[in-house]
Amino acid sequence: MTLTAPNGASRAAIVTVDDDPGVSRAVARDLRRHYGERHRIVRAESGEAALDALRQMKSRGDLVAVILADYRMPQMNGIEFLEHAMDVYPGARRVLLTAYADTGAAIDAINVVDLDHYLLKPWDPPEEKLYPVVDGLLEAWLASDHRPVPETKVVGHRWSARSSGVREFLARNQVPYRWYSSDEPEGRRLLAAAGADGLALPVVFTPDGEPLVEPSDADLAGRVGLATTPSKDFYDLIVIGGGPAGLGAAVYGASEGLRTVLVERTAMGGQAGQSSRIENYLGFPDGVSGAQLTDRARRQAAKFGAEILTTRDVVGLDINGSARSARFADGSAIDAHTVILATGVSYRQLTAPGVDELTGRGVYYGSALTEAAACTGQNVFIVGGANSAGQAAVYLSRGAKSVTILVRGPSPETSMSYYLVQQIAGIGSISVRTCTEVIAAHGSDHLESLTLRDSSTGGTETVDAQVLFVFIGAAPLTGWLDGVVVRDARGFVVAGPDLSVEGQRPRGWELDRAPYHLETSVPGVFVAGDARAESAKRVASAVGEGAMAVMLVHRYLEKL
Ligand SMILES: Cc1cc2nc3c(=O)[nH]c(=O)nc-3n(C[C@H](O)[C@H](O)[C@H](O)COP(=O)(O)OP(=O)(O)OC[C@H]3O[C@@H](n4cnc5c(N)ncnc54)[C@H](O)[C@@H]3O)c2cc1C
């Protein structure tokens, strides 16, 4: 089989790592014999050495198509190595080399590192057992979007709220970037090169090298390759919100031939995108990080032709005859036959004095993953008693000195899944304080301490705290739908049978049929996921409702 490489993809590397020098040489020899003319074969004898090589290649802008790693290596085994390698070259295809006895580990690795293949050693003859596999992987790699992403650099400061916001925005949109603190030599060098005084932070250097001082999310999106402007005026389906429900709707809508646009105001993934590990989503027995699930779903939606817009906040929904129109903050709008509202919920703000001023400077809302590195060796506090708080505690406990979960009620067990309560109980550095509220946050330019109140005794206490993560209750921000669709007292959108009161259809409903299951009080406007009244508040149900809403969109369009 002959593979041809498009421009720039020639001489993409195949990297192999095996701690046994003899085997390592043999693998490289077999690969060189078959692929040496078209690809560079890079060989390493430890995971560390291979990672160094990958990082160097990355900084040179080289392409890496396939990585083959031996499973049994000392210090860092093949699965651990591939997990790190994914951070450097997420698009490279991954293969684990195993002995027959380790097949179980290889199967487990399929989920952990999204393994493309495992190969049993020895693979003689390679023409039968090695080359067909690598050919298939190279073909898949060539067909994918494998261009190297030139690097974005962010120079900021840990206690600059906008620096924190920019990092979170880039991370949640899966835009790779390198972080430089403004008080480190390289950070100072970059600021000097940009002629920036370092008082206004962050300064972001986009891949084309141009510095942006304190950019807004929309400025950034346009510069790092995220689409913000619709390509058409009219679609079959507008999906509002890029969480699991919206992504699910976009995948099914586009894959079933609907001209679909997905509009997201910040970053794809919604709440799920902020989860360190979703353990209960079907098909992922080892869990999956929200970032990975989001990245796969976004690519899947794009593959089927869904148009994806970020940093576009929908502020109004207008009904003009059979057209439904989503209005943006700048006054522009897009029209479609149908709309799926998948706007989910947002964290409530903690209202204690001092919290607003210190947000982004030690106080964070749900951005545990981006800030995790800064928590190493610190006393971390988490407010909230639901799964999101529990997951963050488990994740942060790996590096933090201590993690204290502050729960307002008498126990987290009513709101947190049983598996998480058990996990937390088994981690010595996590403690749970029940009946406790934060009543003030203190600090000059960053968080230094918190005042806590024990609601059972009324007593207060001030504790040293450098980091506070807030994961409290969630509210649907649906004020912009006021007077358009029926919402319940808390702002959740009411749909389907729930709209009928004593057998009466909703006011203004003119069709001779009842609203479909996920249809709102406006025909052709559907709701899916957490934004729906009485929804399950789970990833799986949000994805399922997204898919189901598309089925109902078809039913609606057939009768249009
Ligand atoms: C940290 C964390 C961990 C979790 N872990 C789990 C778990 O392990 N298992 C599980 O089943 N569930 C978990 N959940 C709950 C789960 O993530 C949610 O149920 C799910 O994300 C709901 O999906 P959704 O698409 O309905 O809404 P969301 O995920 O809330 O997404 C809504 C999206 O719409 C966007 N949006 C809102 N308004 C507008 C507008 N006007 N214009 C444009 N865009 C808009 C938002 O920016 C957001 O991206 C977790 C939640 C959190 C926060």
Coordinates of C-alpha atoms and ligand atoms in Angstrom, one line a residue, residues 172 240-247 263-281 312-315 342-347 366 387-389 391-392 419-420 471 477 480 528-532 536-543, ligand 1:
R172 CA -11.7 25.2 27.9
I240 CA -28.0 27.5 21.6
G241 CA -25.4 26.3 24.2
G242 CA -22.4 24.1 23.7
G243 CA -22.6 21.8 26.7
P244 CA -23.4 18.1 26.4
A245 CA -27.0 18.7 25.3
G246 CA -26.0 21.2 22.6
L247 CA -23.1 19.1 21.4
V263 CA -23.8 28.9 19.3
E264 CA -21.8 29.1 22.5
R265 CA -21.2 32.1 24.6
T266 CA -17.9 31.0 26.2
A267 CA -16.4 27.6 25.6
M268 CA -17.6 24.3 24.4
G269 CA -18.4 21.6 27.0
G270 CA -20.5 23.6 29.4
Q271 CA -20.4 22.4 33.0
A272 CA -19.2 18.9 31.9
G273 CA -16.2 20.6 30.2
Q274 CA -15.1 21.6 33.7
S275 CA -15.2 18.1 35.2
S276 CA -11.9 16.5 36.0
R277 CA -13.4 13.0 35.6
I278 CA -16.9 11.9 34.7
E279 CA -17.1 8.4 36.1
N280 CA -20.7 7.6 35.3
Y281 CA -21.0 8.3 31.6
R312 CA -21.5 34.6 20.9
D313 CA -24.0 35.3 23.6
V314 CA -27.6 34.9 22.4
V315 CA -29.6 37.7 24.1
A342 CA -29.4 23.9 25.5
T343 CA -28.3 26.7 27.7
G344 CA -27.9 24.6 30.9
V345 CA -27.2 26.3 34.2
S346 CA -24.5 28.6 35.7
Y347 CA -23.0 28.6 39.1
G366 CA -15.6 26.0 38.9
N387 CA -20.7 16.1 42.8
S388 CA -18.9 19.0 41.1
A389 CA -17.4 20.0 44.5
Q391 CA -14.7 15.8 42.0
A392 CA -12.7 19.0 42.4
Y419 CA -19.0 6.6 45.0
L420 CA -17.6 10.2 45.5
F471 CA -19.4 25.1 43.3
L477 CA -29.8 32.2 33.1
W480 CA -33.6 36.7 27.9
A528 CA -32.7 19.9 26.1
G529 CA -30.6 19.2 29.1
D530 CA -30.2 21.1 32.4
A531 CA -32.1 24.2 31.2
R532 CA -35.3 22.1 31.1
A536 CA -32.1 15.0 35.4
K537 CA -28.9 17.2 35.6
R538 CA -26.6 14.5 34.3
V539 CA -24.3 14.3 31.3
A540 CA -26.0 11.3 29.8
S541 CA -29.5 12.7 30.1
A542 CA -28.4 16.0 28.5
V543 CA -26.8 14.2 25.6
Ligands
LIG1 C1 -17.7 20.2 37.8 C2 -18.9 19.4 37.4 C3 -18.8 18.0 37.4 C4 -19.9 17.2 36.9 N1 -19.8 15.9 36.9 C5 -20.8 15.1 36.4 C6 -20.6 13.7 36.4 O1 -19.6 13.2 36.8 N2 -21.7 13.0 35.8 C7 -22.8 13.6 35.4 O2 -23.7 12.9 34.8 N3 -23.0 14.9 35.5 C8 -22.0 15.7 36.0 N4 -22.2 17.1 36.1 C9 -23.4 17.7 35.6 C10 -23.4 17.8 34.1 O3 -22.1 18.4 33.7 C11 -24.5 18.6 33.6 O4 -25.7 17.9 33.9 C12 -24.4 18.8 32.0 O5 -23.3 19.5 31.7 C13 -25.7 19.5 31.5 O6 -25.5 19.8 30.1 P1 -26.2 20.9 29.4 O7 -25.7 20.9 28.0 O8 -27.7 20.8 29.6 O9 -25.8 22.3 30.1 P2 -24.4 22.9 30.4 O10 -23.4 21.9 30.6 O11 -24.7 23.9 31.5 O12 -24.0 23.8 29.1 C14 -24.8 24.9 28.7 C15 -23.9 25.8 27.8 O13 -24.7 26.8 27.2 C16 -24.0 28.0 27.2 N5 -24.9 29.1 27.2 C17 -25.8 29.5 28.2 N6 -26.5 30.5 27.8 C18 -26.2 30.9 26.6 C19 -26.6 31.9 25.7 N7 -27.5 32.8 26.0 N8 -25.9 32.0 24.5 C20 -25.0 31.1 24.1 N9 -24.5 30.1 24.9 C21 -25.1 30.0 26.2 C22 -23.1 28.0 28.4 O14 -22.0 28.8 28.3 C23 -22.8 26.5 28.5 O15 -21.6 26.2 27.8 C24 -21.1 17.9 36.5 C25 -21.2 19.3 36.6 C26 -20.1 20.0 37.0 C27 -20.2 21.5 37.0

